XYZ file of C-alpha atoms in Angstrom:
264
model
C -64.187 -22.429 -26.598
C -62.862 -24.337 -23.576
C -65.226 -25.567 -20.871
C -64.693 -25.855 -17.116
C -64.037 -29.575 -17.645
C -61.376 -28.818 -20.255
C -59.653 -26.379 -17.920
C -59.695 -28.815 -15.002
C -58.272 -31.618 -17.134
C -55.511 -29.332 -18.398
C -54.382 -28.728 -14.828
C -54.733 -32.407 -13.954
C -52.392 -33.363 -16.806
C -49.764 -30.838 -15.683
C -49.842 -32.035 -12.077
C -49.745 -35.650 -13.247
C -46.516 -35.072 -15.151
C -44.926 -33.602 -12.029
C -45.838 -36.702 -10.017
C -44.736 -39.040 -12.794
C -41.326 -37.361 -12.831
C -40.952 -37.940 -9.088
C -42.507 -41.397 -9.006
C -41.992 -43.424 -12.228
C -44.817 -45.737 -13.296
C -42.761 -48.850 -12.564
C -42.362 -47.858 -8.911
C -46.056 -47.007 -8.591
C -46.973 -50.368 -10.128
C -44.759 -52.200 -7.636
C -46.468 -50.441 -4.756
C -49.943 -51.064 -6.205
C -49.276 -54.795 -6.533
C -47.910 -55.059 -3.002
C -50.685 -53.191 -1.183
C -53.572 -54.943 0.585
C -56.309 -56.241 -1.760
C -59.093 -53.840 -2.669
C -62.388 -54.057 -0.788
C -65.547 -55.163 -2.613
C -67.240 -51.871 -3.425
C -70.056 -53.504 -5.413
C -71.121 -55.515 -2.366
C -70.842 -52.482 -0.087
C -72.947 -50.298 -2.390
C -75.639 -52.937 -2.890
C -76.099 -53.355 0.851
C -79.246 -55.145 1.953
C -81.449 -53.377 -0.589
C -83.666 -51.894 2.117
C -82.225 -48.401 2.325
C -80.304 -46.049 0.092
C -76.544 -46.312 0.445
C -74.505 -43.163 0.961
C -71.072 -42.343 -0.433
C -69.823 -39.583 1.868
C -67.241 -37.221 0.464
C -64.158 -35.564 1.885
C -64.268 -32.386 -0.175
C -62.420 -29.204 0.715
C -63.609 -26.956 -2.122
C -65.263 -26.923 -5.544
C -65.119 -24.792 -8.715
C -68.711 -23.654 -8.213
C -68.718 -22.907 -4.464
C -65.076 -22.240 -3.598
C -63.886 -23.325 -0.147
C -66.553 -25.461 1.532
C -64.950 -25.828 4.922
C -61.724 -26.249 6.800
C -60.991 -29.971 6.995
C -58.086 -30.049 9.415
C -58.214 -33.831 9.706
C -59.747 -35.712 6.753
C -59.365 -39.012 8.580
C -61.415 -37.754 11.527
C -64.195 -36.647 9.172
C -64.116 -39.995 7.352
C -64.369 -41.898 10.627
C -67.480 -39.881 11.497
C -68.923 -40.785 8.109
C -68.224 -44.457 8.715
C -69.778 -44.356 12.181
C -72.855 -42.755 10.640
C -73.297 -45.702 8.291
C -71.679 -44.541 5.052
C -71.257 -47.355 2.546
C -68.093 -45.812 1.113
C -65.933 -42.713 1.400
C -65.114 -40.492 -1.563
C -61.862 -38.556 -1.297
C -61.135 -35.691 -3.678
C -57.519 -35.848 -4.806
C -57.611 -33.120 -7.488
C -55.546 -30.264 -6.147
C -56.145 -27.067 -8.124
C -59.941 -26.755 -8.094
C -60.904 -29.059 -5.227
C -58.012 -28.651 -2.774
C -57.543 -32.402 -2.508
C -54.467 -34.597 -2.415
C -53.226 -38.152 -2.318
C -52.176 -37.382 1.270
C -55.864 -36.998 2.126
C -56.498 -40.397 0.539
C -53.670 -41.968 2.552
C -54.985 -40.480 5.790
C -58.506 -41.744 5.202
C -57.351 -45.210 4.125
C -55.403 -45.584 7.359
C -58.477 -44.946 9.512
C -61.554 -46.485 7.845
C -62.453 -50.039 6.934
C -65.031 -49.379 4.203
C -64.344 -48.872 0.473
C -62.722 -45.641 -0.656
C -63.319 -43.893 -3.966
C -60.477 -41.872 -5.427
C -62.437 -38.906 -6.789
C -60.414 -37.254 -9.517
C -60.308 -36.645 -13.242
C -58.690 -39.830 -14.534
C -57.064 -39.221 -17.918
C -54.083 -41.594 -17.789
C -53.590 -45.178 -16.666
C -50.880 -43.916 -14.294
C -53.625 -42.474 -12.089
C -55.350 -45.856 -11.829
C -52.159 -47.563 -10.696
C -51.614 -44.612 -8.358
C -55.100 -44.996 -6.873
C -54.472 -48.659 -6.057
C -51.020 -47.882 -4.674
C -52.656 -45.463 -2.218
C -55.316 -47.966 -1.155
C -58.319 -46.899 -3.223
C -61.005 -49.501 -3.920
C -62.866 -47.438 -6.523
C -61.885 -44.911 -9.161
C -64.057 -42.353 -10.910
C -64.169 -42.597 -14.701
C -65.981 -39.702 -16.385
C -67.446 -40.580 -19.773
C -67.283 -36.939 -20.927
C -63.531 -36.865 -20.298
C -62.591 -40.047 -22.172
C -62.902 -41.645 -25.584
C -64.934 -44.853 -25.460
C -61.938 -47.099 -26.197
C -59.938 -45.396 -23.452
C -62.826 -45.655 -21.011
C -63.104 -49.371 -21.737
C -59.362 -49.896 -21.272
C -59.329 -47.927 -18.013
C -62.285 -49.893 -16.648
C -60.554 -53.141 -17.550
C -57.344 -52.031 -15.847
C -59.152 -50.970 -12.680
C -60.961 -54.293 -12.457
C -57.760 -56.233 -13.175
C -56.305 -54.562 -10.065
C -59.301 -55.692 -8.000
C -60.960 -52.283 -7.952
C -64.323 -51.142 -9.247
C -65.105 -47.972 -11.160
C -67.877 -45.449 -10.713
C -68.551 -44.553 -14.339
C -70.076 -41.088 -14.445
C -72.533 -39.975 -17.136
C -74.431 -36.758 -17.798
C -76.514 -37.625 -20.885
C -78.426 -40.558 -22.403
C -75.624 -41.022 -24.912
C -73.034 -41.214 -22.140
C -75.186 -43.745 -20.268
C -75.232 -45.906 -23.405
C -71.438 -45.713 -23.592
C -71.130 -46.665 -19.916
C -73.315 -49.691 -20.515
C -71.415 -50.704 -23.649
C -68.108 -50.812 -21.803
C -69.650 -52.985 -19.089
C -69.832 -50.579 -16.149
C -71.296 -52.196 -13.027
C -71.683 -48.883 -11.162
C -73.075 -45.946 -13.128
C -73.425 -42.483 -11.699
C -75.628 -39.753 -13.082
C -74.156 -36.377 -12.182
C -76.827 -33.702 -12.240
C -74.129 -31.037 -12.337
C -73.136 -30.180 -15.892
C -69.331 -30.290 -15.771
C -69.085 -27.948 -18.735
C -71.233 -25.166 -17.239
C -71.512 -26.227 -13.542
C -75.304 -25.839 -13.708
C -77.198 -28.198 -11.384
C -80.553 -29.715 -12.312
C -81.787 -32.363 -9.857
C -84.690 -33.432 -12.093
C -82.088 -34.544 -14.603
C -81.521 -37.696 -12.528
C -85.054 -39.027 -12.908
C -85.015 -38.241 -16.618
C -81.902 -40.332 -17.202
C -82.214 -43.062 -14.578
C -85.020 -44.725 -16.524
C -82.393 -45.776 -19.078
C -80.496 -47.862 -16.500
C -81.171 -51.590 -16.003
C -81.780 -53.092 -12.554
C -78.516 -55.024 -12.790
C -76.502 -51.792 -12.569
C -75.828 -49.990 -9.295
C -77.349 -46.555 -9.856
C -75.661 -43.587 -8.187
C -77.115 -40.083 -7.941
C -74.406 -37.424 -7.800
C -74.612 -33.737 -6.800
C -77.543 -31.540 -5.866
C -78.140 -32.733 -2.295
C -78.887 -29.923 0.121
C -80.992 -31.928 2.561
C -82.988 -35.058 3.353
C -85.712 -34.344 0.788
C -83.174 -34.491 -2.049
C -82.008 -37.940 -0.930
C -85.644 -39.072 -0.721
C -86.354 -37.738 -4.202
C -83.364 -39.570 -5.646
C -84.522 -42.773 -3.929
C -87.992 -42.364 -5.402
C -86.376 -41.972 -8.825
C -84.617 -45.321 -8.414
C -81.203 -44.407 -7.016
C -79.454 -47.192 -5.117
C -76.715 -44.872 -3.889
C -76.376 -41.127 -3.355
C -72.962 -39.425 -3.372
C -72.900 -36.393 -1.079
C -70.110 -33.923 -0.451
C -70.838 -30.275 0.301
C -73.843 -30.836 2.579
C -71.931 -33.279 4.782
C -68.748 -31.217 4.910
C -70.742 -28.174 6.031
C -72.911 -30.152 8.449
C -72.399 -29.442 12.109
C -72.845 -33.142 12.834
C -71.757 -35.221 9.822
C -72.172 -38.530 11.647
C -75.813 -37.784 12.506
C -76.502 -36.457 9.008
C -75.102 -39.553 7.300
C -77.147 -41.746 9.648
C -80.305 -39.823 8.751
C -79.633 -40.010 5.016
C -78.726 -43.723 5.224
C -82.141 -44.520 6.725
C -84.033 -43.384 3.602
C -85.941 -46.398 2.206
C -84.774 -47.809 -1.106
C -87.784 -47.951 -3.400
């Protein structure tokens, strides 16, 4: 029986082949190697250690909630995030379920000076080269979507291009895999990608398995300030937030408020 993750990845592979046909890997590699060097996402996400760092997301829709909001100008939204103190910007580029695009990534890159995460379902090295070619500083690597050897190879490729990877886990076993491949930034997504169920307490249960040397990112489940505070109390260094900021009437103010939460 296929899961939501399986269905998303199926669509991602189809769309990838269309792009590959239009833009051969060799051309994408040339562009990736000629673009400006990637920004240091590890440094940005560590910050001064006094407050939680926020990755603010440009997210048009999701499989669980549908359309979240009309984002007429993703760059304008990203600039508001940056002014509010976001440590990095996450840009959804998956098209079918999330309404994202590489054009959104290009627009944001042209208007912000902080690290950008290409948020997508990476299943082929082409997408990593593509991310760098479009100015991304971080890529998302989902443990549940990749064999361990592939995950390791993708992480190595990303780092060889000067980028970092947010390695996303959902279980203790996946956290162990992330650590084995040498991930510096590990995210715990409290949304089960196979069922879309959200369980915020899942973060605290799993975060205890992470060493202090790793940047710990809490993903999903933020509906307000108290959720950010709870993640901080559970040891999160960074919180990735999409829906709540997109739907906020004042995203700059909201990011500023969230970014002031003490890091415990």
